[in-house]
Coordinates of C-alpha atoms in Angstrom, one line a residue:
Chain E
M1 CA 15.9 -32.2 47.9
N2 CA 18.5 -31.8 45.3
K3 CA 17.1 -33.3 42.1
K4 CA 20.4 -33.2 40.4
L5 CA 21.7 -35.7 42.9
L6 CA 18.9 -38.1 41.8
S7 CA 20.3 -38.4 38.3
A8 CA 23.7 -39.4 39.7
P9 CA 23.2 -43.2 39.7
F10 CA 22.0 -43.3 36.2
L11 CA 24.7 -40.9 34.9
F12 CA 27.3 -42.9 36.7
W13 CA 25.9 -46.2 35.3
S14 CA 25.6 -45.0 31.7
A15 CA 29.1 -43.4 31.8
L16 CA 30.7 -46.5 33.1
F17 CA 28.8 -49.2 31.3
I18 CA 27.7 -47.5 28.0
I19 CA 30.0 -44.6 27.1
I20 CA 33.4 -45.9 28.4
P21 CA 32.9 -49.4 26.8
L22 CA 32.0 -47.9 23.5
C23 CA 35.1 -45.7 23.7
M24 CA 37.2 -48.8 24.4
V25 CA 35.9 -50.4 21.2
F26 CA 37.0 -47.3 19.3
Y27 CA 40.4 -47.3 21.1
Y28 CA 41.0 -51.0 20.3
G29 CA 39.7 -50.5 16.8
F30 CA 42.2 -47.7 16.0
T31 CA 45.3 -49.2 17.7
D32 CA 47.6 -52.1 17.1
K33 CA 49.0 -54.5 19.8
D34 CA 51.6 -51.9 20.8
G35 CA 49.0 -49.2 21.3
A36 CA 50.1 -47.2 18.2
F37 CA 47.5 -45.6 16.1
T38 CA 46.5 -47.6 13.0
L39 CA 43.8 -47.9 10.4
S40 CA 44.6 -51.4 9.5
N41 CA 41.9 -52.9 11.7
I42 CA 39.3 -50.8 9.9
M43 CA 40.8 -51.5 6.5
A44 CA 40.8 -55.2 7.3
I45 CA 37.2 -55.2 6.1
A46 CA 38.5 -54.9 2.6
T47 CA 40.5 -58.2 2.7
P48 CA 38.8 -60.9 0.6
E49 CA 37.7 -63.2 3.5
H50 CA 36.3 -60.3 5.6
S51 CA 34.6 -58.5 2.7
K52 CA 33.1 -61.8 1.6
A53 CA 31.6 -62.3 5.1
F54 CA 30.5 -58.7 5.2
F55 CA 28.7 -58.7 1.9
E56 CA 27.2 -62.1 2.6
A57 CA 25.8 -60.6 5.8
V58 CA 24.5 -57.5 4.1
K59 CA 23.0 -59.6 1.3
L60 CA 21.2 -62.1 3.6
S61 CA 20.0 -59.5 6.0
L62 CA 18.6 -57.2 3.3
L63 CA 16.9 -60.2 1.7
S64 CA 15.3 -61.2 5.0
T65 CA 14.3 -57.6 5.8
V66 CA 12.5 -57.4 2.4
I67 CA 10.8 -60.8 2.9
C68 CA 9.8 -59.8 6.5
F69 CA 8.3 -56.6 5.2
F70 CA 6.2 -58.3 2.5
L71 CA 5.0 -61.0 5.0
A72 CA 4.4 -58.5 7.8
Y73 CA 2.5 -55.7 6.1
P74 CA -0.5 -57.7 5.1
L75 CA -0.5 -59.4 8.5
A76 CA -0.3 -56.1 10.4
M77 CA -3.2 -54.8 8.3
I78 CA -5.3 -57.8 9.0
L79 CA -4.5 -57.6 12.7
A80 CA -5.2 -53.9 12.8
N81 CA -8.6 -54.3 11.2
L82 CA -9.7 -57.0 13.6
K83 CA -12.5 -55.8 15.9
G84 CA -14.2 -57.1 19.0
K85 CA -13.4 -59.7 21.5
R86 CA -11.2 -61.9 19.6
S87 CA -8.8 -59.3 18.4
S88 CA -6.6 -59.3 21.5
L89 CA -6.5 -63.1 21.5
I90 CA -5.4 -63.3 17.9
A91 CA -2.8 -60.6 18.4
L92 CA -1.6 -62.7 21.4
I93 CA -1.3 -65.8 19.2
F94 CA 1.1 -64.0 16.9
I95 CA 3.2 -62.5 19.7
L96 CA 3.5 -65.8 21.6
P97 CA 6.2 -67.5 19.6
M98 CA 8.4 -64.4 20.1
W99 CA 8.5 -65.2 23.8
M100 CA 10.1 -68.6 23.2
N101 CA 13.8 -68.6 23.7
F102 CA 15.5 -67.4 20.6
L103 CA 17.9 -70.3 20.4
L104 CA 15.2 -72.9 20.8
R105 CA 13.3 -71.3 17.9
T106 CA 16.4 -71.6 15.8
L107 CA 17.0 -75.2 17.0
A108 CA 13.4 -75.9 15.8
W109 CA 14.3 -75.0 12.3
Q110 CA 17.4 -77.0 12.4
T111 CA 15.3 -80.0 13.4
L112 CA 12.8 -79.3 10.6
L113 CA 15.3 -78.7 7.8
E114 CA 18.1 -81.3 8.4
K115 CA 18.8 -83.9 5.7
T116 CA 17.2 -86.6 7.9
G117 CA 14.9 -84.0 9.5
V118 CA 11.2 -83.7 9.7
I119 CA 10.4 -82.0 6.4
N120 CA 12.5 -84.4 4.4
S121 CA 10.9 -87.4 6.2
I122 CA 7.5 -86.1 5.2
L123 CA 8.6 -85.4 1.6
G124 CA 10.1 -88.9 1.4
F125 CA 6.9 -90.4 2.7
L126 CA 5.0 -88.6 0.0
G127 CA 7.5 -89.8 -2.6
L128 CA 8.8 -86.3 -3.3
P129 CA 12.5 -85.3 -3.7
A130 CA 14.3 -84.3 -0.6
L131 CA 15.0 -80.6 0.2
N132 CA 18.6 -79.8 0.7
I133 CA 18.4 -76.4 2.3
I134 CA 20.3 -76.9 5.6
N135 CA 23.7 -75.3 5.7
T136 CA 22.8 -73.0 2.8
P137 CA 22.2 -69.3 2.8
G138 CA 18.5 -70.1 2.2
A139 CA 18.3 -71.7 5.6
I140 CA 19.9 -68.7 7.2
V141 CA 17.4 -66.3 5.6
L142 CA 14.6 -68.6 6.7
G143 CA 15.9 -68.5 10.3
M144 CA 16.3 -64.7 10.2
V145 CA 12.8 -64.2 8.8
Y146 CA 11.3 -66.5 11.4
N147 CA 13.1 -64.9 14.3
F148 CA 12.7 -61.3 13.4
L149 CA 9.3 -61.2 11.8
P150 CA 7.5 -60.0 14.9
F151 CA 9.9 -57.0 15.0
M152 CA 8.5 -56.0 11.7
V153 CA 4.8 -56.8 12.5
L154 CA 4.6 -54.9 15.8
P155 CA 5.7 -51.4 14.7
I156 CA 3.7 -51.5 11.5
Y157 CA 0.7 -52.8 13.5
N158 CA 1.1 -49.9 16.0
V159 CA 1.0 -47.2 13.4
L160 CA -1.8 -48.8 11.4
C161 CA -3.9 -48.9 14.6
K162 CA -3.5 -45.2 15.1
I163 CA -4.7 -44.2 11.6
D164 CA -8.0 -42.5 11.9
V165 CA -10.7 -44.4 10.0
N166 CA -12.3 -41.0 9.0
V167 CA -9.2 -40.2 6.9
L168 CA -9.7 -43.4 4.9
N169 CA -13.5 -42.7 4.7
A170 CA -12.8 -39.2 3.5
A171 CA -10.5 -40.6 0.8
R172 CA -13.2 -42.9 -0.4
D173 CA -15.8 -40.1 -0.3
L174 CA -13.6 -38.1 -2.5
G175 CA -13.6 -40.9 -5.0
A176 CA -10.5 -43.0 -4.3
N177 CA -10.8 -46.7 -4.9
E178 CA -9.4 -49.2 -2.5
A179 CA -6.0 -49.3 -4.1
Q180 CA -5.7 -45.5 -4.3
A181 CA -6.8 -45.2 -0.7
F182 CA -4.1 -47.6 0.3
L183 CA -1.4 -46.1 -1.8
K184 CA -2.2 -42.4 -1.0
V185 CA -3.3 -42.7 2.6
T186 CA -2.5 -45.9 4.5
L187 CA 0.9 -46.5 3.1
P188 CA 2.3 -42.9 3.6
L189 CA 0.9 -42.8 7.1
S190 CA 2.6 -46.0 8.0
V191 CA 6.1 -45.0 6.9
P192 CA 7.4 -44.4 10.4
G193 CA 6.3 -47.9 11.4
I194 CA 7.9 -49.4 8.3
I195 CA 11.2 -47.6 8.9
S196 CA 11.3 -48.7 12.6
G197 CA 10.5 -52.2 11.5
I198 CA 13.2 -52.2 8.9
T199 CA 15.8 -51.1 11.5
M200 CA 14.6 -53.6 14.1
V201 CA 15.0 -56.5 11.6
F202 CA 18.0 -55.3 9.7
V203 CA 20.4 -54.6 12.6
P204 CA 20.0 -58.0 14.4
A205 CA 20.0 -59.8 11.1
L206 CA 23.2 -58.1 9.9
T207 CA 25.1 -58.8 13.1
T208 CA 23.8 -62.3 14.0
F209 CA 26.2 -65.1 14.4
V210 CA 23.9 -67.5 16.1
I211 CA 21.5 -68.2 13.2
S212 CA 24.4 -68.7 10.8
T213 CA 26.1 -71.1 13.2
I214 CA 23.1 -73.2 13.9
L215 CA 21.5 -73.2 10.4
G216 CA 24.5 -72.6 8.2
G217 CA 26.7 -75.2 9.7
S218 CA 30.2 -73.8 9.8
K219 CA 30.4 -73.4 6.1
I220 CA 28.9 -69.9 5.9
L221 CA 30.7 -67.2 7.8
L222 CA 28.9 -63.9 8.3
I223 CA 30.6 -60.8 9.6
G224 CA 29.0 -61.5 13.0
N225 CA 30.8 -64.9 13.1
V226 CA 34.1 -63.3 12.2
I227 CA 33.8 -60.7 15.0
E228 CA 32.7 -63.4 17.5
Q229 CA 35.6 -65.6 16.6
E230 CA 38.1 -62.7 16.9
F231 CA 36.9 -62.2 20.5
T232 CA 36.3 -65.7 21.8
Q233 CA 38.7 -67.8 19.9
T234 CA 41.5 -65.9 18.1
G235 CA 41.7 -63.3 20.8
N236 CA 42.6 -60.4 18.4
W237 CA 40.5 -57.8 20.0
H238 CA 42.0 -55.0 17.9
L239 CA 40.8 -56.6 14.7
G240 CA 37.4 -57.6 16.2
S241 CA 36.9 -54.0 17.4
G242 CA 37.9 -52.5 14.0
L243 CA 35.3 -54.7 12.2
S244 CA 32.7 -53.8 14.8
I245 CA 33.3 -50.1 14.1
V246 CA 32.5 -50.7 10.5
L247 CA 29.3 -52.5 11.5
M248 CA 28.4 -49.6 13.8
M249 CA 28.7 -47.1 10.9
F250 CA 25.9 -49.0 9.2
I251 CA 23.9 -49.0 12.4
I252 CA 24.4 -45.2 13.0
F253 CA 23.3 -44.6 9.4
N254 CA 20.2 -46.6 10.2
M255 CA 19.7 -44.7 13.5
V256 CA 19.9 -41.3 11.7
I257 CA 17.3 -42.3 9.2
S258 CA 14.9 -43.6 11.9
A259 CA 15.5 -40.5 14.1
I260 CA 14.5 -38.2 11.2
T261 CA 11.3 -40.1 10.4
D262 CA 10.3 -40.9 13.9
K263 CA 10.7 -37.7 15.9
E264 CA 8.0 -38.5 18.4
G265 CA 9.5 -41.9 19.3
D266 CA 6.1 -43.5 19.5
T267 CA 6.6 -46.3 17.1
N268 CA 8.8 -48.4 19.4
A269 CA 7.5 -51.8 19.0
L270 CA 7.5 -52.9 22.6
Chain M
M1 CA -16.3 -62.3 0.4
I2 CA -13.2 -63.4 -1.6
R3 CA -11.2 -60.9 0.3
N4 CA -12.3 -62.4 3.6
I5 CA -11.3 -65.8 2.5
T6 CA -7.9 -64.7 1.3
R7 CA -7.4 -62.9 4.7
K8 CA -8.2 -66.1 6.5
I9 CA -5.9 -68.2 4.3
Y10 CA -3.1 -65.7 4.8
I11 CA -3.5 -65.7 8.6
C12 CA -3.6 -69.5 8.6
L13 CA -0.4 -69.7 6.5
I14 CA 1.5 -67.3 8.8
F15 CA 0.1 -69.2 11.8
I16 CA 1.4 -72.5 10.4
F17 CA 4.8 -70.8 9.7
L18 CA 5.0 -69.6 13.2
Y19 CA 3.8 -72.7 15.0
A20 CA 5.0 -75.6 12.9
P21 CA 8.5 -75.5 14.4
I22 CA 7.3 -75.2 17.9
V23 CA 4.8 -78.1 17.5
T24 CA 7.5 -80.2 16.0
L25 CA 9.7 -79.7 19.0
M26 CA 6.8 -80.5 21.3
V27 CA 6.0 -83.7 19.5
L28 CA 9.6 -84.8 19.3
S29 CA 10.0 -84.3 23.1
F30 CA 7.8 -87.3 23.6
N31 CA 9.5 -89.4 20.9
A32 CA 11.2 -92.5 22.3
S33 CA 13.5 -92.8 19.2
K34 CA 16.5 -90.5 19.2
T35 CA 16.4 -90.1 15.4
R36 CA 14.0 -87.3 14.5
S37 CA 12.6 -89.0 11.4
K38 CA 11.1 -92.0 13.2
W39 CA 8.4 -92.2 15.8
G40 CA 9.6 -94.7 18.4
G41 CA 6.6 -94.5 20.7
F42 CA 5.6 -92.2 23.5
T43 CA 8.0 -91.6 26.3
L44 CA 8.7 -89.2 29.1
K45 CA 12.3 -90.2 29.5
W46 CA 13.7 -86.9 28.0
Y47 CA 11.8 -85.0 30.7
K48 CA 13.2 -87.3 33.4
S49 CA 16.8 -86.9 32.1
L50 CA 16.3 -83.1 31.8
F51 CA 15.4 -82.8 35.4
E52 CA 18.3 -85.1 36.4
N53 CA 20.7 -82.9 34.5
E54 CA 22.2 -80.8 37.2
A55 CA 24.0 -78.5 34.8
I56 CA 20.7 -77.5 33.1
I57 CA 19.0 -77.0 36.5
Q58 CA 21.9 -74.8 37.6
A59 CA 21.6 -72.8 34.4
L60 CA 17.9 -72.3 35.0
I61 CA 18.6 -71.1 38.5
N62 CA 21.2 -68.7 37.2
T63 CA 18.9 -67.4 34.5
L64 CA 16.1 -66.7 36.9
A65 CA 18.4 -65.1 39.5
I66 CA 20.0 -62.8 37.0
A67 CA 16.7 -61.9 35.4
F68 CA 15.1 -61.1 38.7
L69 CA 18.1 -59.1 40.2
S70 CA 18.9 -57.3 37.0
A71 CA 15.3 -56.3 36.4
L72 CA 14.9 -55.1 40.0
I73 CA 18.1 -53.0 40.0
A74 CA 17.4 -51.6 36.5
T75 CA 13.9 -50.7 37.7
V76 CA 15.2 -48.7 40.7
I77 CA 17.9 -46.9 38.7
G78 CA 15.6 -46.3 35.7
T79 CA 12.8 -44.9 37.8
I80 CA 15.1 -42.6 39.7
A81 CA 16.6 -41.5 36.3
C82 CA 13.1 -40.7 35.0
I83 CA 12.3 -38.6 38.1
S84 CA 15.5 -36.6 37.8
M85 CA 15.0 -36.1 34.1
Q86 CA 11.7 -34.3 34.7
S87 CA 13.4 -31.3 36.2
M88 CA 16.3 -31.2 33.7
K89 CA 16.7 -28.7 30.9
K90 CA 15.3 -29.9 27.6
R91 CA 18.7 -30.0 26.0
N92 CA 20.2 -32.1 28.7
R93 CA 17.2 -34.4 28.7
T94 CA 17.5 -35.0 25.0
I95 CA 21.2 -35.8 25.3
L96 CA 20.4 -38.3 28.1
M97 CA 17.6 -39.9 26.2
G98 CA 20.1 -40.4 23.4
V99 CA 22.4 -42.2 25.7
V100 CA 19.4 -44.3 26.9
N101 CA 18.8 -45.3 23.3
I102 CA 22.3 -46.5 22.6
P103 CA 22.0 -50.0 24.0
M104 CA 18.6 -50.4 22.4
L105 CA 19.6 -49.4 18.9
N106 CA 23.2 -50.7 18.9
A107 CA 23.8 -54.2 17.7
E108 CA 23.9 -56.6 20.7
I109 CA 27.2 -58.0 19.6
V110 CA 28.8 -54.6 19.9
T111 CA 27.3 -54.0 23.3
G112 CA 28.6 -57.5 24.3
I113 CA 32.1 -57.0 23.2
S114 CA 32.3 -53.4 24.6
L115 CA 31.3 -54.7 28.0
M116 CA 33.7 -57.6 27.6
L117 CA 36.6 -55.1 27.0
L118 CA 35.5 -53.0 30.0
F119 CA 35.4 -56.0 32.4
I120 CA 38.8 -57.2 31.1
S121 CA 40.5 -53.8 31.6
L122 CA 38.8 -53.4 35.1
G123 CA 40.1 -56.8 36.0
I124 CA 36.7 -58.0 37.1
K125 CA 36.5 -61.8 37.2
F126 CA 34.1 -63.1 34.5
G127 CA 31.1 -64.8 36.1
F128 CA 27.8 -64.2 37.7
L129 CA 28.7 -60.5 38.6
T130 CA 29.7 -59.5 35.1
V131 CA 26.6 -61.1 33.5
L132 CA 24.5 -59.3 36.1
L133 CA 26.1 -55.9 35.4
A134 CA 25.7 -56.4 31.7
H135 CA 22.0 -57.3 32.0
I136 CA 21.3 -54.3 34.3
T137 CA 22.9 -52.1 31.6
F138 CA 20.7 -53.3 28.8
N139 CA 17.6 -53.4 31.0
I140 CA 17.7 -49.8 32.2
P141 CA 16.5 -48.4 28.8
Y142 CA 13.5 -50.6 28.8
V143 CA 12.5 -49.4 32.2
I144 CA 13.1 -45.7 31.3
L145 CA 11.1 -46.0 28.1
S146 CA 8.1 -47.5 29.9
V147 CA 8.2 -45.2 33.0
M148 CA 8.8 -41.9 31.0
P149 CA 5.4 -41.7 29.2
R150 CA 3.7 -42.1 32.6
M151 CA 5.9 -39.4 34.1
K152 CA 5.0 -37.0 31.3
Q153 CA 1.3 -37.5 32.0
L154 CA 1.7 -36.5 35.6
N155 CA 0.3 -33.2 36.8
P156 CA 3.2 -31.5 38.6
S157 CA 0.7 -29.5 40.7
T158 CA -0.4 -32.5 42.6
Y159 CA 3.1 -33.0 43.9
E160 CA 3.4 -29.3 44.8
A161 CA 0.0 -29.4 46.5
A162 CA 1.2 -32.3 48.7
L163 CA 4.2 -30.3 49.6
D164 CA 2.1 -27.3 50.4
L165 CA -0.1 -29.4 52.6
G166 CA 2.9 -30.3 54.7
A167 CA 4.1 -33.6 53.2
S168 CA 7.9 -34.2 53.1
H169 CA 9.4 -34.7 49.6
L170 CA 9.7 -38.4 50.2
K171 CA 6.1 -38.8 51.5
A172 CA 4.8 -36.6 48.7
F173 CA 6.6 -38.8 46.2
F174 CA 5.3 -42.1 47.6
K175 CA 1.8 -40.9 48.2
V176 CA 1.2 -38.8 45.0
V177 CA 3.7 -39.6 42.3
F178 CA 4.4 -43.2 42.8
P179 CA 0.9 -44.5 42.6
D180 CA 0.5 -42.7 39.2
I181 CA 3.7 -44.1 37.6
F182 CA 3.4 -47.5 39.2
P183 CA 1.9 -49.2 36.1
G184 CA 4.8 -47.9 34.1
I185 CA 7.3 -49.2 36.6
L186 CA 5.6 -52.6 36.7
S187 CA 5.6 -53.0 32.9
G188 CA 9.2 -51.8 32.8
F189 CA 10.1 -54.5 35.4
V190 CA 8.3 -57.2 33.5
M191 CA 9.9 -56.2 30.2
A192 CA 13.4 -56.0 31.7
F193 CA 12.8 -59.5 33.3
T194 CA 11.8 -61.1 30.0
M195 CA 14.6 -59.3 28.0
S196 CA 17.1 -60.7 30.5
L197 CA 15.6 -64.2 30.3
D198 CA 15.8 -64.3 26.5
D199 CA 19.2 -62.7 26.1
F200 CA 22.0 -64.8 24.6
I201 CA 24.5 -62.6 22.7
I202 CA 25.5 -60.2 25.5
T203 CA 25.6 -63.0 28.0
H204 CA 27.8 -65.0 25.7
F205 CA 30.5 -62.3 25.8
T206 CA 30.3 -61.4 29.4
K207 CA 30.0 -64.8 31.1
G208 CA 33.0 -66.7 32.5
P209 CA 33.8 -70.3 31.6
G210 CA 32.2 -71.7 34.8
I211 CA 28.8 -70.2 34.5
H212 CA 25.9 -70.8 32.2
T213 CA 22.5 -69.3 31.7
L214 CA 19.8 -71.3 30.0
S215 CA 20.6 -69.6 26.6
T216 CA 24.3 -70.2 26.7
K217 CA 23.7 -73.8 27.9
I218 CA 21.4 -74.4 25.0
Y219 CA 23.9 -72.9 22.6
T220 CA 26.7 -75.3 23.7
E221 CA 24.3 -78.3 23.6
V222 CA 23.0 -77.4 20.1
K223 CA 26.6 -77.1 18.8
K224 CA 27.4 -80.5 20.2
G225 CA 24.5 -82.2 18.4
I226 CA 21.0 -83.4 18.9
K227 CA 19.7 -83.5 22.4
P228 CA 16.1 -84.6 22.9
E229 CA 16.3 -83.0 26.4
M230 CA 16.4 -79.7 24.6
Y231 CA 13.0 -80.5 23.0
A232 CA 11.6 -81.3 26.4
L233 CA 13.0 -78.0 27.7
S234 CA 11.4 -76.1 24.8
T235 CA 8.0 -77.7 25.5
I236 CA 8.2 -76.7 29.2
I237 CA 9.3 -73.1 28.4
F238 CA 6.5 -72.7 25.8
V239 CA 3.8 -74.1 28.1
S240 CA 4.9 -71.8 31.0
V241 CA 5.1 -68.7 28.7
L242 CA 1.6 -69.6 27.4
A243 CA 0.2 -70.0 30.9
L244 CA 1.9 -66.7 32.0
L245 CA 0.6 -64.7 29.1
I246 CA -2.9 -66.0 29.5
L247 CA -2.8 -65.1 33.2
V248 CA -1.5 -61.6 32.5
N249 CA -4.0 -61.0 29.7
Y250 CA -7.1 -62.1 31.6
T251 CA -6.6 -60.9 35.2
P252 CA -6.6 -57.1 34.7
K253 CA -9.7 -57.2 32.5
K254 CA -11.8 -58.6 35.3
K255 CA -10.8 -55.7 37.5
E256 CA -11.8 -53.2 34.9
K257 CA -15.3 -54.6 34.7

């Protein structure tokens, strides 16, 4: 049996649905309406409204990535140190919310944060001042952290589980205290998981338009919102493609870094 | 001692952070008053109107059909791809795995618009078919990534031994290789199914005006305003996921013992 023939369906599929569509984004991004070559769609990122949306997205997604990291690392350590019967149950509890529909999870925060929402009702009942966080960048960051936190926890948890306890014991035998053992052994060994977690949080956060629509009202435009509008409302595919190419540059940069640090490809979270 | 307490407090805080929104939705789904700040008494009317809402039921049927079909087709294509990659040169295999990784690492919005541009230029009518094709595309990598490790663990000699003993290629595959990689295929299918269920962004760009999946339906409803039916829907989804996960996590363990 010819094994080369077996690869045909996948080769055909990936050429038609992965490679060609990506080429089309580049084609549209580098041409104008008449099909002539232009860089104006790429340079459009520099116009005030687009660069504002772009830097806002970079700012908010970096902030949520950092918050996710600091929330996730201790959690992953605690989960990785769990032993016995309950460990799988507790891990399950932390994965469970991730299986809820992404939009419903975001809707939940809208319900909690709104001016007449649940949190403000509780605060009002306690006689405390109301929290006006909905439709602000803070609400968007909160939504990003909530939605993407598991993407940070899982890869870090996976690498931490693989660390040999004997290595840590050796460090302690050689006189390291807890902090030193952590900084010199655990942390460096978990770098691949951290990088993979950062990629998995940063990329969806940078490109989201759903969280900013639901939690930011229509006041805050992120680069994802701009691209989405170009495709579904304005219909300027050339401009939308050009902006997407700029976004992809960021993602490729991220991919290169994670490819360098994660050669074995074993820190994939799922 | 103090360390143990801080750990427990930390776990509790994260637990509250993760579950408070979900519990809120569940409580509100039974709230008779439409305003969220007041408790107007217990009611099941939102559940009733949810099940009477034909558009939502149709969206649910679409979602399940697309998830099942796309997972099935992706599993077949992905598994065949894994088998063929085994006999490839290392360089070709690396290139192909790079292609596999593109939809996983690329931003979903870019995958979505790239497929949208493709379907427009091919002149395919936007609807069930385009969503299905898009979902198969992003599901294949998940299948390959879960079948591939199993494939690498295989001992190629067993397959050759089966051939030496007179089995045809097909028979040798189904009797020797398939049982060994089956767990990988199954987990690939399940992962593809759930990815498809949860997807919004790619569906958003590849669906036509007439068709909705649950995710896109929720998005339009949320944009319109508060719908207590959505809270009822969340509760139902959460409870079914919980039941499913408990089932999956506790059945195989019994077999092992």
